[in-house]
mmCIF file of C-alpha atoms in Angstrom:
data_model
loop_
_atom_site.group_PDB
_atom_site.id
_atom_site.type_symbol
_atom_site.label_atom_id
_atom_site.label_comp_id
_atom_site.label_asym_id
_atom_site.label_seq_id
_atom_site.Cartn_x
_atom_site.Cartn_y
_atom_site.Cartn_z
ATOM 1 C CA TYR A 3 134.071 154.039 98.395
ATOM 2 C CA GLY A 4 134.303 150.288 99.215
ATOM 3 C CA PHE A 5 135.024 149.143 95.794
ATOM 4 C CA GLN A 6 136.149 145.710 95.782
ATOM 5 C CA ALA A 7 136.434 142.644 93.524
ATOM 6 C CA GLN A 8 133.200 140.536 93.709
ATOM 7 C CA PRO A 9 133.589 136.523 93.481
ATOM 8 C CA THR A 10 131.204 134.826 91.267
ATOM 9 C CA GLY A 11 129.883 131.234 91.652
ATOM 10 C CA PHE A 12 127.028 129.001 92.035
ATOM 11 C CA PRO A 13 125.204 127.159 94.885
ATOM 12 C CA GLY A 14 127.289 124.776 96.717
ATOM 13 C CA GLY A 15 126.005 123.004 99.905
ATOM 14 C CA PHE A 16 122.827 125.088 99.887
ATOM 15 C CA PHE A 17 119.279 123.804 99.708
ATOM 16 C CA VAL A 18 117.945 124.791 96.370
ATOM 17 C CA PRO A 19 114.215 124.965 95.836
ATOM 18 C CA PRO A 20 112.755 123.177 92.920
ATOM 19 C CA VAL A 21 111.691 126.568 91.501
ATOM 20 C CA GLN A 22 115.206 127.607 90.711
ATOM 21 C CA ASN A 23 115.666 128.426 87.171
ATOM 22 C CA GLN A 24 112.256 127.111 86.513
ATOM 23 C CA PRO A 25 109.167 129.180 85.810
ATOM 24 C CA THR A 26 106.468 128.709 88.688
ATOM 25 C CA MET A 27 102.767 128.855 88.188
ATOM 26 C CA ASP A 28 102.751 132.779 87.666
ATOM 27 C CA ARG A 29 105.892 132.247 85.391
ATOM 28 C CA THR A 30 108.264 133.555 87.935
ATOM 29 C CA ILE A 31 111.753 132.556 87.502
ATOM 30 C CA TRP A 32 114.102 132.533 90.529
ATOM 31 C CA MET A 33 117.990 133.549 90.628
ATOM 32 C CA PRO A 34 120.043 130.717 91.614
ATOM 33 C CA ILE A 35 121.034 130.912 95.328
ATOM 34 C CA PRO A 36 124.819 131.880 95.372
ATOM 35 C CA PRO A 37 127.281 130.309 97.877
ATOM 36 C CA SER A 38 128.129 131.988 101.223
ATOM 37 C CA ILE A 39 130.965 134.634 100.905
ATOM 38 C CA PRO A 40 133.306 135.559 103.796
ATOM 39 C CA ASN A 41 132.591 139.167 105.264
ATOM 40 C CA CYS A 42 129.400 139.377 103.382
ATOM 41 C CA PRO A 43 125.986 140.013 105.135
ATOM 42 C CA PRO A 44 124.007 136.860 104.845
ATOM 43 C CA GLY A 45 121.571 137.157 101.991
ATOM 44 C CA LEU A 46 123.508 139.934 100.144
ATOM 45 C CA GLU A 47 125.429 137.328 98.252
ATOM 46 C CA TYR A 48 122.807 137.725 95.526
ATOM 47 C CA LEU A 49 124.280 141.338 94.951
ATOM 48 C CA THR A 50 127.791 139.964 94.453
ATOM 49 C CA GLN A 51 127.019 137.684 91.353
ATOM 50 C CA GLN A 52 127.986 139.917 88.508
ATOM 51 C CA ILE A 53 124.874 142.104 89.100
ATOM 52 C CA ASP A 54 124.970 145.777 88.152
ATOM 53 C CA LYS A 55 121.168 146.393 87.860
ATOM 54 C CA VAL A 56 118.259 145.624 90.074
ATOM 55 C CA LEU A 57 114.609 145.942 88.557
ATOM 56 C CA ILE A 58 111.796 146.560 90.912
ATOM 57 C CA HIS A 59 108.182 145.996 90.108
ATOM 58 C CA GLN A 60 105.160 146.921 92.317
ATOM 59 C CA GLU A 61 102.629 144.252 92.389
ATOM 60 C CA HIS A 62 98.995 145.312 91.281
ATOM 61 C CA GLU A 63 96.552 145.478 94.207
ATOM 62 C CA LEU A 64 92.913 145.143 92.804
ATOM 63 C CA LEU A 65 91.368 146.781 95.923
ATOM 64 C CA GLU A 66 93.674 149.911 95.563
ATOM 65 C CA ILE A 67 93.017 150.144 91.742
ATOM 66 C CA VAL A 68 89.204 149.955 92.221
ATOM 67 C CA THR A 69 88.740 151.822 95.260
ATOM 68 C CA GLY A 70 91.842 154.094 95.706
ATOM 69 C CA PHE A 71 92.102 152.717 99.248
ATOM 70 C CA GLU A 72 95.785 152.531 100.090
ATOM 71 C CA THR A 73 97.000 148.932 100.702
ATOM 72 C CA LYS A 74 100.371 147.500 101.792
ATOM 73 C CA ASN A 75 102.764 147.799 99.026
ATOM 74 C CA LYS A 76 104.495 144.582 97.747
ATOM 75 C CA TYR A 77 107.426 144.569 95.304
ATOM 76 C CA GLU A 78 109.360 142.030 93.205
ATOM 77 C CA LEU A 79 113.106 142.534 92.867
ATOM 78 C CA LYS A 80 114.828 141.054 89.752
ATOM 79 C CA ASN A 81 118.039 141.005 87.951
ATOM 80 C CA ALA A 82 118.640 142.150 84.418
ATOM 81 C CA LEU A 83 117.694 138.505 83.233
ATOM 82 C CA GLY A 84 114.263 138.883 84.787
ATOM 83 C CA GLN A 85 114.949 136.371 87.627
ATOM 84 C CA ARG A 86 113.562 137.115 90.976
ATOM 85 C CA VAL A 87 116.220 137.972 93.525
ATOM 86 C CA TYR A 88 114.136 139.421 96.261
ATOM 87 C CA PHE A 89 110.586 140.187 97.383
ATOM 88 C CA ALA A 90 109.683 143.323 99.436
ATOM 89 C CA THR A 91 106.683 143.912 101.622
ATOM 90 C CA GLU A 92 105.568 147.077 103.461
ATOM 91 C CA ASP A 93 104.649 146.730 107.171
ATOM 92 C CA THR A 94 102.333 149.452 108.101
ATOM 93 C CA ASP A 95 98.840 149.608 109.644
ATOM 94 C CA CYS A 96 95.759 150.862 107.465
ATOM 95 C CA LEU A 97 95.359 154.191 109.437
ATOM 96 C CA THR A 98 98.956 155.132 108.854
ATOM 97 C CA ARG A 99 98.790 154.313 105.142
ATOM 98 C CA ASN A 100 95.679 156.237 104.491
ATOM 99 C CA CYS A 101 95.964 159.206 106.806
ATOM 100 C CA CYS A 102 99.767 159.980 106.328
ATOM 101 C CA GLY A 103 100.056 159.209 102.658
ATOM 102 C CA ALA A 104 103.634 159.977 101.359
ATOM 103 C CA ALA A 105 104.915 161.205 104.729
ATOM 104 C CA ARG A 106 103.893 157.843 106.376
ATOM 105 C CA PRO A 107 106.476 155.812 108.455
ATOM 106 C CA PHE A 108 107.037 152.282 107.503
ATOM 107 C CA THR A 109 109.322 149.215 107.597
ATOM 108 C CA LEU A 110 109.817 147.423 104.284
ATOM 109 C CA ARG A 111 111.164 143.777 104.679
ATOM 110 C CA VAL A 112 112.939 142.292 101.938
ATOM 111 C CA VAL A 113 113.280 138.620 102.013
ATOM 112 C CA ASP A 114 115.224 136.196 99.601
ATOM 113 C CA ASN A 115 114.060 133.163 97.697
ATOM 114 C CA LEU A 116 114.027 131.058 100.761
ATOM 115 C CA GLY A 117 111.936 133.230 102.789
ATOM 116 C CA ARG A 118 114.737 134.839 104.953
ATOM 117 C CA GLU A 119 114.526 138.583 105.836
ATOM 118 C CA VAL A 120 117.848 139.905 104.354
ATOM 119 C CA ILE A 121 117.295 143.440 104.338
ATOM 120 C CA THR A 122 115.066 145.715 106.508
ATOM 121 C CA LEU A 123 114.422 149.353 105.559
ATOM 122 C CA GLN A 124 113.024 151.482 108.432
ATOM 123 C CA ARG A 125 111.438 154.838 107.632
ATOM 124 C CA PRO A 126 110.471 156.864 110.832
ATOM 125 C CA LEU A 127 107.762 159.343 111.005
ATOM 126 C CA ARG A 128 109.332 162.868 110.026
ATOM 127 C CA CYS A 129 108.537 166.089 108.443
ATOM 128 C CA SER A 130 108.951 166.593 104.386
ATOM 129 C CA SER A 131 108.460 170.161 104.551
ATOM 130 C CA CYS A 132 111.368 172.685 103.545
ATOM 131 C CA CYS A 133 109.980 174.808 106.404
ATOM 132 C CA CYS A 134 111.279 172.302 109.081
ATOM 133 C CA PRO A 135 115.011 171.768 108.104
ATOM 134 C CA CYS A 136 115.496 170.008 111.407
ATOM 135 C CA CYS A 137 113.118 166.932 111.056
ATOM 136 C CA LEU A 138 113.480 165.945 107.345
ATOM 137 C CA GLN A 139 113.037 162.308 106.033
ATOM 138 C CA GLU A 140 115.602 159.572 106.725
ATOM 139 C CA MET A 141 115.747 155.714 106.029
ATOM 140 C CA GLU A 142 117.844 153.235 107.829
ATOM 141 C CA VAL A 143 119.128 150.122 105.982
ATOM 142 C CA GLN A 144 119.721 147.081 107.916
ATOM 143 C CA ALA A 145 121.340 143.943 106.532
ATOM 144 C CA PRO A 146 120.842 141.582 108.279
ATOM 145 C CA PRO A 147 117.894 142.972 110.252
ATOM 146 C CA GLY A 148 119.377 144.594 113.435
ATOM 147 C CA THR A 149 122.633 145.430 111.774
ATOM 148 C CA THR A 150 122.807 148.970 110.251
ATOM 149 C CA VAL A 151 124.781 149.071 106.975
ATOM 150 C CA GLY A 152 123.781 152.741 106.100
ATOM 151 C CA TYR A 153 121.447 155.520 105.888
ATOM 152 C CA VAL A 154 119.551 157.649 103.294
ATOM 153 C CA VAL A 155 118.983 161.141 104.547
ATOM 154 C CA GLN A 156 116.956 164.112 102.949
ATOM 155 C CA ASN A 157 118.798 167.234 102.809
ATOM 156 C CA TRP A 158 117.068 170.816 103.223
ATOM 157 C CA HIS A 159 116.782 172.731 100.131
ATOM 158 C CA ALA A 160 114.180 175.577 99.216
ATOM 159 C CA CYS A 161 112.961 174.000 96.145
ATOM 160 C CA LEU A 162 114.985 170.810 95.130
ATOM 161 C CA PRO A 163 114.722 167.288 96.478
ATOM 162 C CA LYS A 164 118.092 166.347 97.810
ATOM 163 C CA PHE A 165 119.409 163.138 99.496
ATOM 164 C CA THR A 166 122.753 161.860 100.962
ATOM 165 C CA ILE A 167 123.852 158.368 101.033
ATOM 166 C CA GLN A 168 125.763 157.513 104.071
ATOM 167 C CA ASP A 169 127.581 154.452 105.450
ATOM 168 C CA GLU A 170 126.939 152.857 108.971
ATOM 169 C CA LYS A 171 129.237 155.470 110.487
ATOM 170 C CA ARG A 172 127.201 158.290 109.130
ATOM 171 C CA MET A 173 130.074 159.238 106.768
ATOM 172 C CA ASP A 174 128.616 160.774 103.406
ATOM 173 C CA ILE A 175 129.196 158.624 100.250
ATOM 174 C CA LEU A 176 126.992 160.033 97.564
ATOM 175 C CA LYS A 177 124.536 162.830 97.035
ATOM 176 C CA ILE A 178 121.258 162.656 95.052
ATOM 177 C CA THR A 179 119.558 165.730 93.586
ATOM 178 C CA GLY A 180 116.220 165.906 91.778
ATOM 179 C CA PRO A 181 114.357 168.484 89.746
ATOM 180 C CA CYS A 182 112.248 171.105 91.349
ATOM 181 C CA ILE A 183 109.015 169.910 89.705
ATOM 182 C CA VAL A 184 108.646 165.998 89.930
ATOM 183 C CA CYS A 185 105.444 165.854 87.939
ATOM 184 C CA ARG A 186 105.805 166.345 84.078
ATOM 185 C CA CYS A 187 103.811 165.348 81.154
ATOM 186 C CA CYS A 188 105.451 163.285 78.315
ATOM 187 C CA GLU A 189 108.883 163.577 79.543
ATOM 188 C CA ASP A 190 111.257 161.754 81.832
ATOM 189 C CA ILE A 191 112.130 163.006 85.254
ATOM 190 C CA ASN A 192 115.891 162.674 86.360
ATOM 191 C CA PHE A 193 117.441 162.480 89.755
ATOM 192 C CA GLU A 194 121.089 163.092 89.400
ATOM 193 C CA VAL A 195 123.477 161.043 91.527
ATOM 194 C CA MET A 196 126.849 163.046 92.309
ATOM 195 C CA SER A 197 129.976 162.653 94.095
ATOM 196 C CA VAL A 198 130.042 163.864 97.841
ATOM 197 C CA ASP A 199 131.586 167.312 96.697
ATOM 198 C CA GLU A 200 128.850 167.421 93.922
ATOM 199 C CA THR A 201 131.496 168.172 91.322
ATOM 200 C CA CYS A 202 131.200 164.937 89.228
ATOM 201 C CA ALA A 203 127.991 162.942 88.103
ATOM 202 C CA VAL A 204 128.279 159.542 88.722
ATOM 203 C CA GLY A 205 124.648 158.295 87.847
ATOM 204 C CA ARG A 206 121.226 159.072 87.378
ATOM 205 C CA ILE A 207 117.758 158.075 88.928
ATOM 206 C CA SER A 208 115.129 158.583 86.141
ATOM 207 C CA LYS A 209 111.257 158.595 86.246
ATOM 208 C CA GLN A 210 110.275 157.549 82.715
ATOM 209 C CA TRP A 211 107.155 158.544 80.985
ATOM 210 C CA THR A 212 105.229 155.464 80.036
ATOM 211 C CA GLY A 213 102.179 156.817 78.222
ATOM 212 C CA LEU A 214 98.976 158.670 79.136
ATOM 213 C CA VAL A 215 96.782 155.778 79.977
ATOM 214 C CA GLN A 216 99.336 153.925 82.157
ATOM 215 C CA GLU A 217 100.264 157.284 83.974
ATOM 216 C CA MET A 218 96.874 158.330 84.730
ATOM 217 C CA PHE A 219 95.040 155.122 85.595
ATOM 218 C CA THR A 220 97.504 152.721 87.265
ATOM 219 C CA ASP A 221 99.107 152.967 90.628
ATOM 220 C CA THR A 222 101.889 150.543 90.250
ATOM 221 C CA ASP A 223 105.484 151.421 90.020
ATOM 222 C CA ASN A 224 108.462 149.950 88.117
ATOM 223 C CA PHE A 225 111.993 151.206 88.825
ATOM 224 C CA GLY A 226 115.498 149.874 88.714
ATOM 225 C CA ILE A 227 118.923 150.435 90.102
ATOM 226 C CA SER A 228 122.178 150.200 88.171
ATOM 227 C CA PHE A 229 125.626 150.265 89.723
ATOM 228 C CA PRO A 230 129.139 149.150 89.283
ATOM 229 C CA MET A 231 129.493 145.368 89.810
ATOM 230 C CA ASP A 232 132.482 145.899 92.190
ATOM 231 C CA LEU A 233 130.761 148.455 94.440
ATOM 232 C CA ASP A 234 130.715 147.390 98.063
ATOM 233 C CA VAL A 235 127.587 145.084 98.551
ATOM 234 C CA LYS A 236 126.484 147.111 101.587
ATOM 235 C CA MET A 237 126.303 150.130 99.587
ATOM 236 C CA LYS A 238 124.168 148.395 97.007
ATOM 237 C CA ALA A 239 121.631 147.647 99.558
ATOM 238 C CA VAL A 240 121.598 151.242 100.668
ATOM 239 C CA MET A 241 121.040 152.062 97.039
ATOM 240 C CA ILE A 242 118.051 150.009 97.169
ATOM 241 C CA GLY A 243 116.747 151.795 100.186
ATOM 242 C CA ALA A 244 117.429 155.137 98.437
ATOM 243 C CA CYS A 245 115.211 154.079 95.504
ATOM 244 C CA PHE A 246 112.275 153.143 97.942
ATOM 245 C CA LEU A 247 112.712 156.473 99.804
ATOM 246 C CA ILE A 248 112.496 158.548 96.738
ATOM 247 C CA VAL A 249 109.430 156.588 95.449
ATOM 248 C CA SER A 250 107.538 156.763 98.626
ATOM 249 C CA LEU A 251 108.326 160.374 99.351
ATOM 250 C CA SER A 252 108.021 161.931 95.736
ATOM 251 C CA PHE A 253 105.428 159.855 94.013
ATOM 252 C CA THR A 254 103.161 157.990 96.463
ATOM 253 C CA ASN A 255 99.499 158.619 95.819
ATOM 254 C CA THR A 256 100.131 160.363 92.363
ATOM 255 C CA GLY A 257 98.347 157.812 90.334
ATOM 256 C CA TYR A 258 101.393 157.345 88.129
ATOM 257 C CA LYS A 259 103.015 154.314 86.887
ATOM 258 C CA LEU A 260 106.811 155.026 87.525
ATOM 259 C CA THR A 261 110.008 153.707 86.081
ATOM 260 C CA PHE A 262 113.234 154.368 87.923
ATOM 261 C CA ILE A 263 116.536 153.744 86.497
ATOM 262 C CA ALA A 264 119.713 154.485 88.446
ATOM 263 C CA MET A 265 122.652 154.377 86.260
ATOM 264 C CA PHE A 266 126.313 154.638 87.244
ATOM 265 C CA LYS A 267 129.315 155.325 85.254
#
């Protein structure tokens, strides 16, 4: 679906912040701002620059670590070189976060290195129980904000976590299937990414075991997404949304430090 050649290049005619390619006070290195590309949603040009992997790191929140009080999640999105590509912040209220837990609705705002909101992930309040198949979880992916480019939809199954990646017209593009038990000790947990007919494995989302101390006593997540470089840039944005939905639905408030790696053949 939507595979296309992706142009490469470097900034031209853009304001480049002085932190580009230089470490900041917190040693953050920013990815160079790419040039504008025809028919590419503004801000998604970063995903066309020979990128086949996005690493996502949840920032430490001291209040949450010490008290267990759920705070707004913040994430850094980096490329394989460790350069920051985007920064994401959860937009929820205190009551919703601490009362609804993993089922809470939220808006996740993804901004680029210039502070522009380029991707908006919207998750409404829905049911996550297999007993209510008519109101399962869903996430809408907008790029830019206000323009829908795809959806991530939870599918009903008696015991397996299953999801479907859809485009803006609600056409199914990919399927994702996880294990029956998403909490295991000393081993990885894999979510298989399949073709629409589920006959061909095209990738995997894996929660990696990182050691007993980190798993039990920290509440920060690390995960990543790998995809073909020539995958349609809109579907790359939807894949980012899929990872955030799986993390928030399956592993919120478990006390684990998680690593997700989606690998596509």
